[in-house]
Short mmCIF file of C-alpha atoms in Angstrom, two decimals:
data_model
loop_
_atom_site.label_atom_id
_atom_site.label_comp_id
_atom_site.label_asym_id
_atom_site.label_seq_id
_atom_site.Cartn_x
_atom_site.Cartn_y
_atom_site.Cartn_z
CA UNK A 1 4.61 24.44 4.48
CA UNK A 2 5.73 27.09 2.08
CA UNK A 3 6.08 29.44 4.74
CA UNK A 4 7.95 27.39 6.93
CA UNK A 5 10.55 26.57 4.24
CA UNK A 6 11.00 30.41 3.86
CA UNK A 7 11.10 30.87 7.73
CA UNK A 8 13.77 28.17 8.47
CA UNK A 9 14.30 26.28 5.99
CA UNK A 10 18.00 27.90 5.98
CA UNK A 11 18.61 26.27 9.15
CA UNK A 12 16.78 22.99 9.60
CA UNK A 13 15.72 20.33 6.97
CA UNK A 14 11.66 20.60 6.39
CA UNK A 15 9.47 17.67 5.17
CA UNK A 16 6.27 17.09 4.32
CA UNK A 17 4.10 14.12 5.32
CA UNK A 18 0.59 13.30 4.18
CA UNK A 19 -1.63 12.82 1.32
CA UNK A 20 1.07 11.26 -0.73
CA UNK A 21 0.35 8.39 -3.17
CA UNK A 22 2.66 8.35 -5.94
CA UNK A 23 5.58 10.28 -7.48
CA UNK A 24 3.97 12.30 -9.68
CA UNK A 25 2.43 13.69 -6.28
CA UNK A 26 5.76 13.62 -4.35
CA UNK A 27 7.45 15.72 -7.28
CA UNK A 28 3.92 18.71 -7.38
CA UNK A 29 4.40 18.43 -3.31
CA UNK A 30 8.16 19.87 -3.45
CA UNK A 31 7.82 21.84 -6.33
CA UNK A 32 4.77 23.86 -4.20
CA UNK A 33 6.15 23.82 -0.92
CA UNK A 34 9.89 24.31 -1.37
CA UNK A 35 10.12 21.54 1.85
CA UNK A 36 13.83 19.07 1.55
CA UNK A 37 11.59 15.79 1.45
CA UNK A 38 8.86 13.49 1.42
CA UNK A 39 7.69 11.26 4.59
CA UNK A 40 5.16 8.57 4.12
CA UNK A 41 3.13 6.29 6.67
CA UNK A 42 0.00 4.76 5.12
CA UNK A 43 0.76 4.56 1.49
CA UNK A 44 3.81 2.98 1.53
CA UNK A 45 2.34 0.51 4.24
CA UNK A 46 0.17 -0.45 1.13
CA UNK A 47 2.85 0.05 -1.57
CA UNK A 48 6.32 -0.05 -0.35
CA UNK A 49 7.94 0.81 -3.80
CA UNK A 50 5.58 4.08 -3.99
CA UNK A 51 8.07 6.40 -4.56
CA UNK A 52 9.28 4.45 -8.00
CA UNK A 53 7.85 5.47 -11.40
CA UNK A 54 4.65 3.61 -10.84
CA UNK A 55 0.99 4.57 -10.78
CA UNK A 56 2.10 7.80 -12.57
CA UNK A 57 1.02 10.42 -15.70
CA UNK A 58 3.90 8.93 -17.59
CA UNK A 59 3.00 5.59 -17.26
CA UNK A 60 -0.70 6.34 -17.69
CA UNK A 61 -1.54 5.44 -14.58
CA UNK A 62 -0.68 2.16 -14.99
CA UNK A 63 1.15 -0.13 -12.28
CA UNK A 64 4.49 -1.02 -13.76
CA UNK A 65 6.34 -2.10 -10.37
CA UNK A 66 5.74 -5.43 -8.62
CA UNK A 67 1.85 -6.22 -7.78
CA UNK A 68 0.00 -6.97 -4.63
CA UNK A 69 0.81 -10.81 -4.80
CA UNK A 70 4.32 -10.26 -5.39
CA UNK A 71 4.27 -7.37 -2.31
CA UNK A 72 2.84 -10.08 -0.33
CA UNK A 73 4.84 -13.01 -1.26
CA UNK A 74 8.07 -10.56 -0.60
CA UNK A 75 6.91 -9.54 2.99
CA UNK A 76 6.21 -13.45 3.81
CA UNK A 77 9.58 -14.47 2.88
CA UNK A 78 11.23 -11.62 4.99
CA UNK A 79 9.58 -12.31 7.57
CA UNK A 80 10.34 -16.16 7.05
CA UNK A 81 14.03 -15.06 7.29
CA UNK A 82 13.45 -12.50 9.45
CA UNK A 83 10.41 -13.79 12.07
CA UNK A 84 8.28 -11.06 13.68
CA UNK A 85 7.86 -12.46 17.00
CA UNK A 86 6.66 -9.68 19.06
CA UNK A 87 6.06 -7.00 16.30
CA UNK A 88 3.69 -3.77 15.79
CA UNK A 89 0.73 -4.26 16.60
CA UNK A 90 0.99 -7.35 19.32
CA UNK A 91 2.29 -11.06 18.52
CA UNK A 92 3.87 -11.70 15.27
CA UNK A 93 1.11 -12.86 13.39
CA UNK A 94 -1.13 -10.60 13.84
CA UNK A 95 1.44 -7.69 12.62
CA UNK A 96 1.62 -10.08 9.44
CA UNK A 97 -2.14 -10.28 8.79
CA UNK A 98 -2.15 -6.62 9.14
CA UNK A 99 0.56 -6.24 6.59
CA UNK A 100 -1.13 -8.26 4.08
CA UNK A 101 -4.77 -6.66 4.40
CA UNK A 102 -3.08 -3.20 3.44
CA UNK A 103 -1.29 -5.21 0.30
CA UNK A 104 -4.39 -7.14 -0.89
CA UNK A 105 -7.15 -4.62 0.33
CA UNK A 106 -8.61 -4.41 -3.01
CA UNK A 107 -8.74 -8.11 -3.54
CA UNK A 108 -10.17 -8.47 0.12
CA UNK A 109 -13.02 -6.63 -0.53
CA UNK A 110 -13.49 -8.80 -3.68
CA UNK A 111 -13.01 -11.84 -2.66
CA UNK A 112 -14.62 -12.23 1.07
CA UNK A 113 -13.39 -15.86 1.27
CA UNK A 114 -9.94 -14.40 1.31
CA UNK A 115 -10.22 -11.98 3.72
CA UNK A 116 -11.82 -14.44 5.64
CA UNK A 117 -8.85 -16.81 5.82
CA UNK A 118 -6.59 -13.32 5.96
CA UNK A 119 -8.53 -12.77 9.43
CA UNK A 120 -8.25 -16.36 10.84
CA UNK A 121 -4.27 -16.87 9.89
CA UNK A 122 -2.38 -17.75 12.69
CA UNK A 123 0.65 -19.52 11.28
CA UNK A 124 3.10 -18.79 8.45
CA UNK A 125 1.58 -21.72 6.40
CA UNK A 126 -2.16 -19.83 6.63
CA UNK A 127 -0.42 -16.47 5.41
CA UNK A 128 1.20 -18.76 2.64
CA UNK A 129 -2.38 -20.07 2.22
CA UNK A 130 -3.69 -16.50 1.52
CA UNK A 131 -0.89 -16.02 -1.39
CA UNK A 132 -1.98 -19.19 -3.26
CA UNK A 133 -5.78 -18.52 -2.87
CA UNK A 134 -5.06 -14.85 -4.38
CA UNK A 135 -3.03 -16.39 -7.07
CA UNK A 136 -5.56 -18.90 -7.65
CA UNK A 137 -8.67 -16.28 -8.23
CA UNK A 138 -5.96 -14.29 -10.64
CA UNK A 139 -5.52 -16.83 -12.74
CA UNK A 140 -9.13 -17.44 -12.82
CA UNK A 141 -9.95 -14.06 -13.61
CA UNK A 142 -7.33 -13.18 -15.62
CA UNK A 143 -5.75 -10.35 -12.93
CA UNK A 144 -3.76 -7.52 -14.80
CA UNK A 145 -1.13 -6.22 -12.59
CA UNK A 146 -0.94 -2.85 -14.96
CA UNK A 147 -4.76 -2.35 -13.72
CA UNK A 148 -3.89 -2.39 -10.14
CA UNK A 149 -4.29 1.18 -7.56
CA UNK A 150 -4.09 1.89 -4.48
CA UNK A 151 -6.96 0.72 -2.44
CA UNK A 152 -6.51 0.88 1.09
CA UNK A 153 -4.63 3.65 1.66
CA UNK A 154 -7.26 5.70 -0.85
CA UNK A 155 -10.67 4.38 0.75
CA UNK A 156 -11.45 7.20 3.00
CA UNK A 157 -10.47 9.87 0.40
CA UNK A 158 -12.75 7.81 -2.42
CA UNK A 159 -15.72 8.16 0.40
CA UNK A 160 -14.88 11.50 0.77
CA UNK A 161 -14.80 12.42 -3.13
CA UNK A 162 -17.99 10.31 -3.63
CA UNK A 163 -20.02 12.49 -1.05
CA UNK A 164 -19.40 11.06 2.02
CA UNK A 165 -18.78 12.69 5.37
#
């Protein structure tokens, strides 16, 4: 990307897209490629607020935006006011269940009997459903929003670091 900064980067904007998880990576991404900006897809399909002082060295890797419930209680209430009909990936639900797997990923793979009712939620008052079972098993086990990473948008690269091909 370097290269194509110093190529034509006078003339046209350049961004990079990929591999980007929090700000601390967004700020070593510019600073070694020289490109305008940042694009994101996947992460910030998990995260929306990805590019805020979150999840960073200076924090100590600690989550100090909004958590997955609150990510998933947001995106329910937009779409409340705002109602997916025909959406993304087909009918409006299912874009909505797809939505909140990639915010409560890590608590799916937990907590089977919510990704169970995740996969089976075909009204607005099932996806409400999901956000009061989640809250439920955080109060039980004491969930510590300052503990929370990424999850889906990392679980290829975790294979991949742990050995797998």
């Amino acid at each position: 990307v370097r290269r194509v900064v110093e190529l034509v980067g006078d003339r046209v904007p350049v961004l990079c897209n990929g591999s980007i998880s929090n700000m601390d990576e967004v700020r070593q991404c510019l600073l070694e490629t020289g490109a305008d900006g940042i694009m994101s897809s996947e992460g910030i399909l998990e995260y929306p607020p990805l590019f805020t002082e979150t999840n960073v060295e200076s924090t100590n890797y600690e989550r100090t935006g909004p958590g997955r419930l609150q990510m998933a209680e947001d995106y329910l209430e937009l779409c409340e006011q705002h109602p997916p009909d025909d959406g993304g990936q087909g009918s409006g639900m299912k874009c909505i269940r797809a939505h909140l797997h990639r915010f409560l990923h890590a608590d799916l793979q937990r907590h089977t009997e919510v990704r169970d009712c995740v996969v089976k939620a075909f009204s607005m008052e099932e996806a409400w459903d999901v956000v009061k079972m989640v809250r439920e098993v955080y109060e039980k086990i004491g969930h510590e929003i300052s503990k929370e990473q990424l999850s889906w948008y990392v679980r290829h690269r975790r294979e991949w670091e742990e050995g797998w091909e």
